[in-house]
Structure formats: C-alpha cells, structure tokens
Amino acid sequence: MQAARFMVEGHSVGVDATFVQIGVIAAAYLVAVAATPIASWIVGQGRSAGRDEGLDGMRGAAAVAVVGCHLNQYMCAFLGYTNPFIGDHLGILAVQLFFALTGYLFTDRAIIGRIDPFAFYVNRMRRILPLYVFVVFTALAIALSYSWKTVAPLDHSLREALSVLAFGLWKPDELWFRGINMLSLVGIAWTLSYEWAFYMILIPALLLWRSGTLARVCMALVVLAFLFRDFYFNSEQVIWPFFLPGIVAAMLKHRRPWWLGGVCVALVLPSVLLIIWVPGFWTPVKLALATLVFFAVLFGRPRCLSWAPLQTLGMISYSIYLVQYLVLYPSVRLIYTSPALASVEARLGMGIVIALATIILSAITYRFVERPWLTGLRSTVAPVNSASVELPGIREEAL
C-alpha cells in the first residue's frame, strides 16, 4: 500500500517518514533520560545553589533536541527520506532558545550595579574555551587517524589546524584538515561566533543604554532598522535577532503583565507545531514563535522542566552540544563502511548507541574539562574604588 503523502515546505512527505522522525526524536529523549543516572554518577556533584530549574530544564531539553536533530538526519538519509523537517526545525528552535537564554541571562544581570569588564570577559573565556579547545584537539586527532596516509606539507597542515581552532570565533563556509571536512567534527560550534559577538557588544551597549532616554530611543530605532533591513533583504539566515527575545524578557522581568506567562504557556504547543510546519528557519515568523516558547519557559515556569533527568541534562548541556559530533561522525563512518552494520536493525541500534555515548561522554567532559574551570571564577562585581563600569553585576552561569 502506498503511503499517504502531504506537502511540507514545497516537498511531498510521506506519513511514514513523519512517524519515523517522531520515533527517532522520541528515542533520543528516552535514551538521554535513561542515561541520566550514569551521567549523575560520573558528574558526582549536585546542582549549584541558586540555579534556575526552569532554565536548566530548558537547556537539557534543547541540547537533546539538537542531538535528536542530527540523529534524525542520519536515519532519514539511510531510509531514503530527503526532508527531515521535524528534526531540523526542532534543532533550530533549540539553538534559538540558547541564543535567547544568553540574551536574557546577561542582560538581566546587567541592568543595575557595577561590573568589572575585565573579569566578565575572562570568566566568559574560562567558561567557553576549555571545552571548545578540548573538542577541537580531539577532532584534529580523529581527523589525523583517518588521514595518516595523506601526504601534506607540515606548514599547510598547521595552517589548517589553526583555522579549525579559530572556527569558534568565525564560521567559514568550508573547513578542511588533511582532506577531512572538519565541519563534520566541529561544525556544531558555529553558534559560538554569535555568542562572542553578543558578549563584545553587551557592555558598550549597556553603557550607552544608561546614558539617558534619548540614547535608549535611538538604540531601539537602530535595532529596529537593522531588523527590518536584514529580514527584508535576506529573509533567511538572519541569526542575530534571536538574542532579542532574551533581552526583551530581561527588561520585562519585573514589569510584565500578570497574564503573560499563562498566555504563552497556552500557546506553546501551537507555536511548536507551527515552527515545525511553517517554511524557513531564521525568519520573522520563527522569531515571533521562538519568543512565545521562550516566554512560556521563563514566565510560565512549567513544572515539567524541573524534572530531575532534565536538570542533569541541563547541567551537562554545553558538553552535550559540543561533543555530539565527536561521537556522530566516527559512528556514521563506521556504519557506512562496515557490512555488519548494513541492516536496518543494526543501524537503529547504532543510533541508540550514539545517543547513549553522547550523554556519557558529555558527563565525562563536564566532570574533567568543564567543571575544573568553573570553580574559583572571579566575581564580575567590582569594588567601589576600582575602575569599574556602572553596570549590574553579572553572575556566571552555564550556557
């Protein structure tokens, strides 16, 4: 019997493909949740006091959504489905929520008070760079293991390695090392370039914001002008506006209407469904829908996000986000080169192994790479007599 078909983003999509994608993403979440006892044992430490459970739960759910997105792409390619739209849209939504979270956390903690800019930037580097550098060197080691027979000049290989290391600051369209496409190993880190841009703009922007009402009006008009220009002329791949939901949420935090959280929670399911079905990724419509979802998390405080497994996943979410390609790429290479893994059952099983290995490896890297750098971070709140900026103290939190 021929499967029923319908149109999604101009492509004919089978109902069977839809159920496969839902199954793959659901399986990714089930495996991740099942792995949390092991992850908790590896981490060996509970949550830090004062952390926001709702935001940590969102981190965990979003990180697993990105893993599910990539597993879905692999499984759809294997089964011959050319449009893995459900996983792609959920994965992009997860990244958009991470951007909104960054905008919220640092704007919220920078509205009043005093900040030491030097300590702020040092802390951000200590939070982000150790794991990123570990991932890059691991990716280079994996690439070397696949290309050890390749003859290449040493200086050329070193230049390529430096380009890979610099990928987290800017994202070229191509990234190669000894004939290996390194985007397959570190490409997930493309979002870090936008994070760094936000941090660089944050303190100068807040200085200007505090200078008076006229400056605030001018800043708002400039942002709106850039927003209109970029969406009007590009319509796709306009990424920077997805920090705005978090910035706006921070400004609304203490003056929002009482009904806002409840309304956003009521609209969150229709919003997610529209995110999946409406064409495009980084569009004005998706910006509005992602804003509703983020406001629902922040102001609606869904209890489900306080669930213990999501809290564990949220703790290690930065590792989940960055190390997944280190597991996925070698696994997919093995799958497509090993005759023993040619069956549907074997490849489905490998998908489960990939998800499980990603969570376990993420717990290990959090414990031994991330966490040692999280202790003893300098306070961003400067002493009264120091050369400080009249901005709020920003408490360091995980991405």
Coordinates of N, CA, C and O in Angstrom, one line a residue, residues 233-382:
F233 N 15.9 42.1 3.2 CA 16.8 41.8 2.1 C 17.3 40.4 2.1 O 17.6 39.9 1.1
N234 N 17.3 39.7 3.3 CA 17.8 38.4 3.3 C 16.7 37.3 3.5 O 16.7 36.3 2.9
S235 N 15.7 37.6 4.3 CA 14.6 36.8 4.6 C 14.9 35.4 5.3 O 14.1 34.8 6.0
E236 N 16.2 34.9 5.1 CA 16.6 33.7 5.7 C 18.0 33.9 6.3 O 18.8 34.8 5.8
Q237 N 18.4 33.1 7.3 CA 19.7 33.2 7.9 C 20.0 34.5 8.5 O 21.2 35.0 8.5
V238 N 19.0 35.1 9.1 CA 19.2 36.3 9.9 C 19.2 35.9 11.3 O 18.2 35.7 11.9
I239 N 20.4 35.7 11.9 CA 20.5 35.0 13.1 C 20.5 35.9 14.4 O 20.0 35.6 15.4
W240 N 21.2 37.1 14.3 CA 21.4 37.9 15.5 C 20.1 38.3 16.2 O 20.1 38.4 17.4
P241 N 18.9 38.5 15.5 CA 17.7 38.9 16.2 C 17.2 37.9 17.2 O 16.4 38.2 18.1
F242 N 17.7 36.6 17.2 CA 17.2 35.6 18.1 C 17.8 35.8 19.5 O 17.5 35.0 20.4
F243 N 18.7 36.7 19.7 CA 19.1 37.1 21.0 C 18.0 38.1 21.6 O 18.0 38.2 22.9
L244 N 17.3 38.7 20.8 CA 16.3 39.8 21.2 C 15.2 39.2 22.2 O 14.9 40.0 23.1
P245 N 14.7 38.0 22.0 CA 13.7 37.6 23.0 C 14.2 37.6 24.4 O 13.5 37.9 25.3
G246 N 15.4 37.2 24.6 CA 16.0 37.2 25.9 C 16.2 38.6 26.4 O 16.0 38.8 27.6
I247 N 16.7 39.5 25.6 CA 16.9 40.8 26.0 C 15.6 41.5 26.4 O 15.5 42.1 27.5
V248 N 14.6 41.3 25.6 CA 13.3 41.9 25.9 C 12.7 41.2 27.2 O 12.1 41.9 28.0
A249 N 12.9 39.9 27.4 CA 12.4 39.2 28.6 C 13.1 39.8 29.8 O 12.4 40.0 30.9
A250 N 14.4 40.1 29.7 CA 15.1 40.7 30.9 C 14.5 42.0 31.3 O 14.4 42.4 32.4
M251 N 14.1 42.8 30.2 CA 13.6 44.1 30.5 C 12.1 44.0 31.0 O 11.7 44.9 31.8
L252 N 11.4 43.0 30.7 CA 10.1 42.8 31.1 C 10.0 42.1 32.5 O 8.9 42.0 33.0
K253 N 11.1 41.5 33.0 CA 11.1 40.6 34.1 C 10.3 41.2 35.3 O 9.5 40.4 35.9
H254 N 10.5 42.4 35.6 CA 9.8 43.0 36.8 C 8.6 43.9 36.5 O 8.1 44.5 37.4
R255 N 8.3 43.9 35.2 CA 7.1 44.8 34.9 C 6.2 44.2 33.9 O 5.4 44.9 33.2
R256 N 6.3 42.9 33.8 CA 5.4 42.2 32.8 C 4.0 42.1 33.4 O 3.8 42.0 34.6
P257 N 3.0 42.0 32.5 CA 1.6 41.8 32.9 C 1.5 40.4 33.5 O 2.1 39.5 33.1
W258 N 0.6 40.3 34.5 CA 0.4 39.1 35.2 C 0.0 37.9 34.4 O 0.3 36.7 34.7
W259 N -0.7 38.2 33.3 CA -1.3 37.2 32.4 C -0.3 36.6 31.4 O -0.6 35.6 30.7
L260 N 0.9 37.3 31.2 CA 1.7 36.9 30.1 C 2.2 35.5 30.1 O 2.2 34.8 29.1
G261 N 2.7 35.0 31.3 CA 3.2 33.7 31.4 C 2.1 32.6 31.0 O 2.4 31.7 30.3
G262 N 0.9 32.8 31.6 CA -0.2 31.8 31.3 C -0.6 31.8 29.8 O -0.8 30.7 29.3
V263 N -0.6 33.0 29.2 CA -1.0 33.0 27.8 C 0.1 32.3 26.9 O -0.2 31.5 26.0
C264 N 1.4 32.6 27.2 CA 2.5 32.0 26.5 C 2.5 30.4 26.7 O 2.7 29.7 25.7
V265 N 2.2 30.0 27.9 CA 2.1 28.5 28.1 C 1.0 27.9 27.3 O 1.1 26.8 26.7
A266 N -0.1 28.6 27.3 CA -1.3 28.1 26.5 C -1.0 28.0 25.0 O -1.5 27.2 24.3
L267 N -0.1 28.9 24.5 CA 0.2 29.0 23.1 C 1.5 28.2 22.7 O 1.8 28.1 21.5
V268 N 2.1 27.6 23.7 CA 3.4 27.0 23.4 C 3.3 25.8 22.5 O 4.1 25.6 21.5
L269 N 2.3 24.9 22.7 CA 2.2 23.8 21.8 C 1.8 24.2 20.4 O 2.4 23.7 19.4
P270 N 0.8 25.1 20.1 CA 0.6 25.5 18.8 C 1.8 26.2 18.2 O 2.1 26.0 17.0
S271 N 2.6 26.9 19.0 CA 3.8 27.6 18.5 C 4.8 26.5 18.0 O 5.4 26.7 16.9
V272 N 5.0 25.5 18.8 CA 6.0 24.4 18.3 C 5.5 23.8 17.1 O 6.3 23.5 16.2
L273 N 4.2 23.5 17.0 CA 3.7 22.8 15.8 C 3.9 23.8 14.5 O 4.2 23.3 13.5
L274 N 3.6 25.0 14.7 CA 3.8 26.0 13.6 C 5.3 26.1 13.3 O 5.7 26.2 12.1
I275 N 6.2 26.0 14.3 CA 7.6 26.1 14.0 C 8.0 24.9 13.1 O 8.8 25.1 12.2
I276 N 7.4 23.7 13.3 CA 7.7 22.6 12.5 C 7.2 22.7 11.1 O 7.9 22.3 10.1
W277 N 6.0 23.2 10.9 CA 5.3 23.2 9.6 C 5.5 24.4 8.8 O 5.5 24.4 7.5
V278 N 5.8 25.6 9.4 CA 6.0 26.8 8.6 C 7.3 26.8 7.9 O 8.3 26.5 8.6
P279 N 7.4 27.2 6.6 CA 8.7 27.2 5.9 C 9.7 28.1 6.5 O 9.4 29.1 7.1
G280 N 11.0 27.8 6.4 CA 12.1 28.6 6.8 C 12.5 28.4 8.2 O 11.8 27.7 9.0
F281 N 13.7 28.9 8.5 CA 14.2 28.7 9.9 C 14.4 30.0 10.6 O 13.9 30.2 11.7
W282 N 15.3 30.9 10.1 CA 15.6 32.2 10.7 C 14.8 33.3 10.1 O 15.4 34.2 9.5
T283 N 13.5 33.3 10.3 CA 12.6 34.2 9.7 C 11.9 35.0 10.7 O 11.9 34.7 11.9
P284 N 11.2 36.1 10.3 CA 10.4 36.9 11.3 C 9.4 36.1 12.0 O 9.1 36.2 13.2
V285 N 8.7 35.2 11.3 CA 7.7 34.3 11.9 C 8.3 33.4 12.9 O 7.7 33.3 14.0
K286 N 9.4 32.8 12.6 CA 10.1 31.9 13.5 C 10.6 32.7 14.7 O 10.6 32.2 15.9
L287 N 11.0 34.0 14.6 CA 11.4 34.8 15.7 C 10.2 35.0 16.6 O 10.4 34.9 17.9
A288 N 9.1 35.3 16.1 CA 7.9 35.5 16.9 C 7.5 34.2 17.7 O 7.2 34.3 18.9
L289 N 7.6 33.1 17.0 CA 7.2 31.8 17.6 C 8.2 31.4 18.7 O 7.8 30.9 19.8
A290 N 9.5 31.6 18.4 CA 10.5 31.3 19.4 C 10.4 32.2 20.6 O 10.7 31.7 21.7
T291 N 10.0 33.4 20.4 CA 9.8 34.3 21.5 C 8.7 33.8 22.4 O 8.8 33.8 23.7
L292 N 7.6 33.3 21.8 CA 6.5 32.8 22.6 C 6.9 31.6 23.4 O 6.6 31.4 24.6
V293 N 7.7 30.7 22.8 CA 8.2 29.5 23.5 C 9.1 29.9 24.7 O 9.0 29.4 25.8
F294 N 10.0 30.8 24.4 CA 11.0 31.3 25.5 C 10.2 32.0 26.6 O 10.5 31.7 27.8
F295 N 9.3 32.8 26.3 CA 8.5 33.5 27.3 C 7.7 32.4 28.1 O 7.5 32.6 29.4
A296 N 7.2 31.4 27.5 CA 6.5 30.4 28.2 C 7.3 29.7 29.2 O 6.9 29.4 30.4
V297 N 8.6 29.4 28.9 CA 9.6 28.8 29.8 C 9.9 29.7 30.9 O 9.9 29.4 32.1
L298 N 10.2 31.0 30.6 CA 10.7 31.9 31.6 C 9.6 32.4 32.5 O 9.8 32.5 33.7
F299 N 8.4 32.8 32.0 CA 7.4 33.4 32.8 C 6.3 32.4 33.2 O 5.6 32.6 34.2
G300 N 6.1 31.3 32.4 CA 5.1 30.4 32.7 C 5.6 29.3 33.7 O 4.8 28.7 34.4
R301 N 6.9 29.1 33.8 CA 7.5 28.2 34.8 C 6.9 26.8 34.7 O 6.3 26.3 35.7
P302 N 6.9 26.1 33.6 CA 6.3 24.8 33.5 C 7.0 23.8 34.5 O 8.3 23.8 34.5
R303 N 6.2 23.1 35.2 CA 6.8 22.2 36.2 C 7.6 21.1 35.6 O 8.6 20.5 36.2
C304 N 7.3 20.7 34.4 CA 8.0 19.6 33.8 C 9.5 19.8 33.6 O 10.3 18.9 33.6
L305 N 9.8 21.1 33.5 CA 11.2 21.4 33.3 C 12.1 21.2 34.6 O 13.3 21.3 34.6
S306 N 11.4 21.1 35.7 CA 12.1 20.8 37.0 C 12.4 19.3 37.2 O 12.9 19.0 38.2
W307 N 12.0 18.5 36.3 CA 12.2 17.1 36.4 C 13.7 16.8 36.5 O 14.5 17.3 35.8
A308 N 14.0 15.9 37.4 CA 15.4 15.6 37.8 C 16.3 15.2 36.6 O 17.4 15.7 36.4
P309 N 15.8 14.3 35.7 CA 16.7 14.0 34.5 C 17.0 15.2 33.6 O 18.1 15.3 33.1
L310 N 16.0 16.1 33.5 CA 16.3 17.3 32.7 C 17.3 18.2 33.4 O 18.0 18.9 32.7
Q311 N 17.2 18.2 34.7 CA 18.2 19.0 35.5 C 19.6 18.5 35.2 O 20.6 19.3 35.0
T312 N 19.8 17.2 35.2 CA 21.1 16.6 35.0 C 21.5 16.9 33.6 O 22.7 17.3 33.3
L313 N 20.6 16.7 32.6 CA 21.0 17.0 31.2 C 21.3 18.5 31.0 O 22.2 18.9 30.3
G314 N 20.6 19.4 31.8 CA 20.9 20.8 31.7 C 22.2 21.1 32.2 O 22.9 22.0 31.7
M315 N 22.7 20.4 33.3 CA 24.0 20.7 33.9 C 25.1 20.4 32.9 O 26.1 21.1 32.8
I316 N 24.9 19.3 32.1 CA 26.0 19.0 31.1 C 25.6 19.4 29.7 O 26.2 18.8 28.7
S317 N 24.7 20.3 29.5 CA 24.1 20.6 28.2 C 25.2 21.2 27.3 O 25.2 20.9 26.1
Y318 N 26.1 22.0 27.8 CA 27.2 22.6 26.9 C 28.0 21.5 26.3 O 28.4 21.5 25.2
S319 N 28.4 20.5 27.2 CA 29.1 19.3 26.7 C 28.3 18.5 25.7 O 28.8 18.1 24.6
I320 N 27.0 18.3 26.0 CA 26.2 17.6 25.0 C 26.2 18.3 23.7 O 26.4 17.6 22.6
Y321 N 26.1 19.6 23.7 CA 26.0 20.3 22.5 C 27.3 20.2 21.7 O 27.3 20.0 20.4
L322 N 28.5 20.3 22.3 CA 29.7 20.4 21.6 C 30.3 19.0 21.2 O 30.9 18.9 20.2
V323 N 30.1 18.0 22.1 CA 30.8 16.7 21.8 C 30.0 15.8 20.9 O 30.6 14.8 20.5
Q324 N 28.8 16.1 20.6 CA 27.9 15.2 19.8 C 28.6 14.8 18.5 O 28.5 13.6 18.1
Y325 N 29.2 15.7 17.8 CA 29.8 15.4 16.5 C 31.0 14.5 16.6 O 31.3 13.7 15.7
L326 N 31.7 14.6 17.8 CA 32.8 13.7 18.0 C 32.4 12.2 18.1 O 33.1 11.3 17.8
V327 N 31.1 12.0 18.5 CA 30.5 10.7 18.5 C 29.9 10.3 17.2 O 30.1 9.2 16.6
L328 N 29.1 11.3 16.6 CA 28.3 11.0 15.5 C 29.2 10.7 14.2 O 28.9 9.8 13.5
Y329 N 30.2 11.6 14.0 CA 30.9 11.4 12.7 C 31.7 10.1 12.6 O 31.5 9.4 11.6
P330 N 32.5 9.7 13.6 CA 33.1 8.4 13.5 C 32.1 7.2 13.5 O 32.3 6.2 12.8
S331 N 31.0 7.4 14.2 CA 30.0 6.3 14.2 C 29.4 6.1 12.8 O 29.2 5.0 12.3
V332 N 29.0 7.2 12.1 CA 28.4 7.2 10.8 C 29.4 6.6 9.8 O 29.0 5.8 8.9
R333 N 30.7 7.0 9.9 CA 31.7 6.5 9.0 C 31.8 4.9 9.2 O 31.9 4.2 8.2
L334 N 31.7 4.5 10.4 CA 31.8 3.1 10.7 C 30.6 2.4 10.1 O 30.7 1.3 9.5
I335 N 29.4 3.0 10.3 CA 28.2 2.4 9.8 C 28.2 2.2 8.3 O 27.8 1.1 7.8
Y336 N 28.7 3.2 7.6 CA 28.6 3.1 6.1 C 29.8 2.3 5.5 O 29.8 2.1 4.3
T337 N 30.8 1.9 6.4 CA 31.9 1.1 5.8 C 31.9 -0.3 6.3 O 32.7 -1.1 5.8
S338 N 31.0 -0.6 7.3 CA 31.0 -2.0 7.9 C 29.8 -2.8 7.3 O 28.7 -2.4 7.5
P339 N 30.1 -3.9 6.6 CA 29.0 -4.7 6.1 C 28.1 -5.3 7.3 O 26.9 -5.5 7.1
A340 N 28.7 -5.4 8.5 CA 28.0 -6.0 9.6 C 26.9 -5.0 10.1 O 26.0 -5.4 10.8
L341 N 27.0 -3.7 9.7 CA 26.0 -2.7 10.1 C 25.1 -2.3 9.0 O 24.6 -1.1 9.0
A342 N 24.9 -3.1 8.0 CA 24.1 -2.7 6.8 C 22.6 -2.9 7.0 O 21.8 -2.3 6.3
S343 N 22.2 -3.6 8.0 CA 20.8 -3.9 8.2 C 20.1 -2.7 8.9 O 20.7 -2.0 9.6
V344 N 18.8 -2.7 8.8 CA 18.0 -1.6 9.4 C 18.1 -1.8 10.9 O 18.3 -0.8 11.7
E345 N 18.1 -3.0 11.4 CA 18.1 -3.2 12.9 C 19.5 -2.8 13.4 O 19.5 -2.1 14.5
A346 N 20.6 -3.1 12.7 CA 21.9 -2.7 13.2 C 22.0 -1.2 13.2 O 22.6 -0.6 14.2
R347 N 21.5 -0.5 12.2 CA 21.7 0.9 12.2 C 20.8 1.6 13.2 O 21.1 2.7 13.8
L348 N 19.6 1.1 13.4 CA 18.8 1.6 14.5 C 19.5 1.4 15.8 O 19.5 2.3 16.7
G349 N 20.1 0.3 16.0 CA 20.8 0.0 17.3 C 22.0 1.0 17.4 O 22.3 1.5 18.5
M350 N 22.7 1.3 16.3 CA 23.8 2.2 16.4 C 23.3 3.6 16.7 O 24.0 4.4 17.4
G351 N 22.1 4.0 16.3 CA 21.5 5.3 16.7 C 21.4 5.4 18.2 O 21.7 6.4 18.8
I352 N 20.9 4.3 18.8 CA 20.8 4.3 20.2 C 22.1 4.4 20.9 O 22.3 5.1 21.9
V353 N 23.1 3.6 20.4 CA 24.5 3.7 20.9 C 25.0 5.1 20.8 O 25.7 5.6 21.7
I354 N 24.8 5.8 19.7 CA 25.3 7.1 19.5 C 24.7 8.1 20.6 O 25.4 8.9 21.2
A355 N 23.4 8.0 20.8 CA 22.8 8.9 21.8 C 23.3 8.6 23.2 O 23.6 9.5 23.9
L356 N 23.4 7.3 23.5 CA 23.9 6.9 24.8 C 25.4 7.4 25.0 O 25.7 7.9 26.1
A357 N 26.2 7.1 24.0 CA 27.6 7.5 24.1 C 27.8 9.0 24.2 O 28.7 9.5 24.9
T358 N 26.9 9.8 23.6 CA 27.0 11.2 23.6 C 26.7 11.7 25.1 O 27.4 12.6 25.6
I359 N 25.7 11.2 25.7 CA 25.4 11.6 27.1 C 26.5 11.2 28.0 O 27.0 12.0 28.9
I360 N 27.0 10.0 27.9 CA 28.1 9.5 28.8 C 29.4 10.4 28.6 O 30.0 10.8 29.6
L361 N 29.8 10.5 27.3 CA 31.0 11.4 27.1 C 30.8 12.8 27.6 O 31.7 13.4 28.1
S362 N 29.6 13.3 27.4 CA 29.3 14.7 27.9 C 29.5 14.8 29.4 O 30.0 15.8 29.9
A363 N 29.0 13.8 30.1 CA 29.2 13.8 31.6 C 30.7 13.8 32.0 O 31.1 14.4 32.9
I364 N 31.4 13.0 31.2 CA 32.9 12.9 31.5 C 33.6 14.2 31.2 O 34.4 14.7 32.0
T365 N 33.3 14.8 30.0 CA 33.9 16.1 29.7 C 33.5 17.2 30.7 O 34.2 18.1 31.0
Y366 N 32.2 17.2 31.1 CA 31.8 18.2 32.1 C 32.6 18.0 33.4 O 33.1 19.0 34.0
R367 N 32.7 16.8 33.8 CA 33.4 16.5 35.1 C 34.9 16.9 35.0 O 35.5 17.5 36.0
F368 N 35.6 16.5 33.9 CA 37.0 16.7 33.9 C 37.5 17.8 33.0 O 38.7 18.1 33.1
V369 N 36.7 18.4 32.2 CA 37.1 19.5 31.4 C 36.4 20.8 31.7 O 37.1 21.8 31.9
E370 N 35.1 20.8 31.8 CA 34.4 22.0 32.2 C 34.5 22.4 33.6 O 34.9 23.5 33.9
R371 N 34.1 21.5 34.5 CA 34.0 21.9 35.9 C 35.2 22.4 36.6 O 35.2 23.3 37.4
P372 N 36.4 21.9 36.3 CA 37.6 22.4 36.9 C 37.8 23.9 36.7 O 38.4 24.6 37.5
W373 N 37.3 24.4 35.6 CA 37.4 25.8 35.2 C 36.3 26.6 35.8 O 36.3 27.9 35.8
L374 N 35.2 26.0 36.3 CA 34.1 26.7 36.8 C 34.3 27.1 38.3 O 33.6 28.0 38.8
T375 N 35.2 26.5 39.0 CA 35.5 26.8 40.3 C 36.5 28.0 40.4 O 37.4 28.0 39.6
G376 N 36.2 28.9 41.3 CA 37.1 30.0 41.5 C 37.0 31.1 40.5 O 38.0 31.8 40.3
L377 N 35.9 31.1 39.7 CA 35.8 32.2 38.8 C 35.7 33.6 39.5 O 35.1 33.7 40.5
R378 N 36.4 34.5 39.0 CA 36.4 35.9 39.6 C 35.1 36.5 39.5 O 34.3 36.3 38.6
S379 N 34.7 37.2 40.6 CA 33.4 37.9 40.6 C 33.5 39.1 39.5 O 34.5 39.8 39.4
T380 N 32.4 39.2 38.8 CA 32.3 40.3 37.9 C 32.0 41.6 38.6 O 32.0 42.7 37.9
V381 N 31.6 41.5 39.8 CA 31.2 42.7 40.6 C 32.5 43.4 41.1 O 33.2 42.8 41.9
A382 N 32.7 44.6 40.7 CA 34.0 45.2 41.0 C 33.9 46.0 42.3 O 32.8 46.5 42.7

